[in-house]
Short mmCIF file of C-alpha atoms in Angstrom, two decimals:
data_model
loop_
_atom_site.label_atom_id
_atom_site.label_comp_id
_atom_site.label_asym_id
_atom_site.label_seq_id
_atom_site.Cartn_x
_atom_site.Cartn_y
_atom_site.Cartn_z
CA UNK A 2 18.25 -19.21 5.33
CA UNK A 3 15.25 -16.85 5.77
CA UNK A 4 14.58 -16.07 9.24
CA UNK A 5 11.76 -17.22 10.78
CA UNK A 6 8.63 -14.72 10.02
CA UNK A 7 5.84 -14.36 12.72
CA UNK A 8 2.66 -13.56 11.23
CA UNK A 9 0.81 -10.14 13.59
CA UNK A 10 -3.42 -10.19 12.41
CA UNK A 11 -4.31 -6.10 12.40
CA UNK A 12 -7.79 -6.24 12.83
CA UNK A 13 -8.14 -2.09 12.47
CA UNK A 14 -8.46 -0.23 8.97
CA UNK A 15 -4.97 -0.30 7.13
CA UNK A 16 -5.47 2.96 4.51
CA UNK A 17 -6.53 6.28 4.53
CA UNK A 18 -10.56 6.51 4.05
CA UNK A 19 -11.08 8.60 0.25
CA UNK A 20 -13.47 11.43 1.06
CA UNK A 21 -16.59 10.87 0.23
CA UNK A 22 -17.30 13.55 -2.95
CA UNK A 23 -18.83 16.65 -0.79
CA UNK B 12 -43.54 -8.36 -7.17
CA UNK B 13 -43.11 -9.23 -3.26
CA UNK B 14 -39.82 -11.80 -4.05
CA UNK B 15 -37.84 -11.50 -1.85
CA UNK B 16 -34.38 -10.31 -3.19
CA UNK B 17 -31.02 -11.40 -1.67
CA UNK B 18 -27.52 -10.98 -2.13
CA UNK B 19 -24.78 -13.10 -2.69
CA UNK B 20 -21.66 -11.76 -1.01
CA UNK B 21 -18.05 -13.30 -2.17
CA UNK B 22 -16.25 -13.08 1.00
CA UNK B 23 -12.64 -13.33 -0.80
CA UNK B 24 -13.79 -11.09 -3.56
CA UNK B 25 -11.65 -8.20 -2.24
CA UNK B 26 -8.22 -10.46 -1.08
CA UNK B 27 -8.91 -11.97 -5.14
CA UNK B 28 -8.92 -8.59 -6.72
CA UNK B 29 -5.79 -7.07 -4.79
CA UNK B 30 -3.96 -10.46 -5.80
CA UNK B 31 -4.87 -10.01 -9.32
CA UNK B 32 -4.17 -6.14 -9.10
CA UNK B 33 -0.29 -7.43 -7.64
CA UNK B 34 -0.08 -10.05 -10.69
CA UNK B 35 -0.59 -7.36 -13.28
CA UNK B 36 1.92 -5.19 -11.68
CA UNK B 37 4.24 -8.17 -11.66
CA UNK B 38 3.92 -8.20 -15.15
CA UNK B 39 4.09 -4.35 -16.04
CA UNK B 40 0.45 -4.69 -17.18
CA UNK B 41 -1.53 -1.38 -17.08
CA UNK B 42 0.92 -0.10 -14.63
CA UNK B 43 0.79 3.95 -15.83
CA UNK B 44 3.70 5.52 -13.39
CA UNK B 45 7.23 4.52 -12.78
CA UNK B 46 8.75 5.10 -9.05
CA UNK B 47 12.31 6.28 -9.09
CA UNK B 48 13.08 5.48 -5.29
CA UNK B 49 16.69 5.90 -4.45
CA UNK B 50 17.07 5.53 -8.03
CA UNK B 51 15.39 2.42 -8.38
CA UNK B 52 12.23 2.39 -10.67
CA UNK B 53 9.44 0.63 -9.46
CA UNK B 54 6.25 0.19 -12.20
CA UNK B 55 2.47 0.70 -10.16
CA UNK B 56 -0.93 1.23 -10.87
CA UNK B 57 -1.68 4.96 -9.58
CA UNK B 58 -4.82 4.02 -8.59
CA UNK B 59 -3.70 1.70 -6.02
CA UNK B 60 -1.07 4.48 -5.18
CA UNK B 61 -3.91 7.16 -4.74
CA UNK B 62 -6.08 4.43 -2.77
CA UNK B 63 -3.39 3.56 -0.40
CA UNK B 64 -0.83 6.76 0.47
CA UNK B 65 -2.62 9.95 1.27
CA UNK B 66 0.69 11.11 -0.37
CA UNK B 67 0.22 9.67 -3.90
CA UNK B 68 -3.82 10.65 -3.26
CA UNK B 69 -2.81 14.51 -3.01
CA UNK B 70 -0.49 14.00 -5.87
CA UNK B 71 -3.07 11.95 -7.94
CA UNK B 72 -6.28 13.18 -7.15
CA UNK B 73 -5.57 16.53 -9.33
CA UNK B 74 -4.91 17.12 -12.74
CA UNK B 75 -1.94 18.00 -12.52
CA UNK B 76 -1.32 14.39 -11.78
CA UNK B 77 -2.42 13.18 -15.15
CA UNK B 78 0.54 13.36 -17.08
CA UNK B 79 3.02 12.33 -14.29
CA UNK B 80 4.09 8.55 -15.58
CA UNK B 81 7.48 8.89 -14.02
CA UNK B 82 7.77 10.47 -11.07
CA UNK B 83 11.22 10.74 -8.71
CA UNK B 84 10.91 11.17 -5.09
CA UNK B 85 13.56 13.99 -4.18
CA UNK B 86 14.51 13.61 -0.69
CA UNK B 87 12.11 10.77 -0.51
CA UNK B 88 12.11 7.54 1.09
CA UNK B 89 15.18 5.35 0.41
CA UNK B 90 14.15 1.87 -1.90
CA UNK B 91 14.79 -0.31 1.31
CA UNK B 92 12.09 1.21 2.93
CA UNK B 93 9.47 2.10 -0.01
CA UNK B 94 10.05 -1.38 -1.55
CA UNK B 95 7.59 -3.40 1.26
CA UNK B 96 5.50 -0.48 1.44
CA UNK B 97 4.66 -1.12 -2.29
CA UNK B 98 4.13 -4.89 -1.78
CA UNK B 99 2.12 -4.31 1.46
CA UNK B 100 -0.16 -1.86 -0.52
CA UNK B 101 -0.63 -4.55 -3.23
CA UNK B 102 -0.90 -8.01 -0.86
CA UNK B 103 -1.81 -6.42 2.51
CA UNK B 104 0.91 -7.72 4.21
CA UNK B 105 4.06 -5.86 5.55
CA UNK B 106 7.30 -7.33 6.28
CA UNK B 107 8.83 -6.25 8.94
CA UNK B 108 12.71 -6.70 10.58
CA UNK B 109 14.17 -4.55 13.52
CA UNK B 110 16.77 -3.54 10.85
CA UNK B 111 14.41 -2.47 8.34
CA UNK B 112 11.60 -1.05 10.50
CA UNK B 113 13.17 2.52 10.81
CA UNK B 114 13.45 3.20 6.98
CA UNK B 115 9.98 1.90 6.27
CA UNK B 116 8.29 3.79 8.84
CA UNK B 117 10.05 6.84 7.53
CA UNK B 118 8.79 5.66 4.12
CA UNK B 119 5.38 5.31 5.11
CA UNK B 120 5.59 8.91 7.40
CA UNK B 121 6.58 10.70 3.78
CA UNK B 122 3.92 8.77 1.89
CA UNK B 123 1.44 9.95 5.09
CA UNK B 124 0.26 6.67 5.53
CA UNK B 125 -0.75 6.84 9.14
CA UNK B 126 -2.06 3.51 9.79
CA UNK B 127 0.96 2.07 8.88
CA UNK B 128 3.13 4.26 11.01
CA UNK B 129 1.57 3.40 14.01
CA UNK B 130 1.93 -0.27 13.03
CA UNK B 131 5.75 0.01 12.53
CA UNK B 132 5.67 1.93 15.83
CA UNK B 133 4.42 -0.91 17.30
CA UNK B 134 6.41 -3.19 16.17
CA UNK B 135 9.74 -1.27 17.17
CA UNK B 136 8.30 -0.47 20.50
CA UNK B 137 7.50 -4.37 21.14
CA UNK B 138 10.84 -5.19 19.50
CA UNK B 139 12.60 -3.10 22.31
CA UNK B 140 10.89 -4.80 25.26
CA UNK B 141 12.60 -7.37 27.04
#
């Protein structure tokens, strides 16, 4: 039986941001 | 000239994409590099690598990466902990247990994805408190 799973919302940015090309 | 222009904005547009991004890799469509994690190879799209793990991006980004389709991580994360990193990158959600916490923030410290370690150190800091 799968324990129960709690769902946590993370509101902030979840990846690293690609540079921009210079 | 003077209309005014507007823009339709699909608010799910970007949770639809990823899902159809995770049913092509489901199905080995596209997918141009094969993980050997502990030994275990895992098909992906190295464009959602690259866009996800700073890791994969330094890997990736070059030319050098171009011919890579199977690529062993030495030393690497072990599959236990890579294996819901690669299913958070393609459904943005990561499952997380106090016994599995450990090996996929280690995962996600190797595959410098920073946002993600400070999740899984918040989740093993809240999992010690009373």
């Amino acid at each position: 039986h799968e324990g129960v799973v709690a769902t946590v919302k993370e509101a902030g940015r979840s990846i690293h941001e690609i540079p921009r090309e210079e | 000239e003077g209309a005014l222009g507007y823009v339709r904005e699909f608010t799910r547009h970007s949770s639809d994409v990823l899902s159809n991004l995770n049913e092509l890799r489901l199905r080995g469509i596209l997918t141009d590099v094969t993980l050997l994690v502990g030994g275990q190879p895992l098909r992906a799209h190295k464009a959602v690598l690259i866009a996800c793990s700073g890791f994969f991006y330094s890997i990736f980004r070059g030319r050098a990466g171009v011919g890579v389709d199977v690529l062993s991580l030495p030393g690497g994360p072990e599959a236990r902990g890579f294996a819901p990193l690669l299913d958070f990158m393609y459904t943005s959600r990561l499952r997380l247990s106090p016994a599995t916490a450990p090996a996929v923030l280690a995962a996600a410290t190797y595959l410098q994805m920073e946002h993600v370690v400070q999740a899984c150190h918040r989740f093993i800091q809240a999992s010690y408190e009373p």
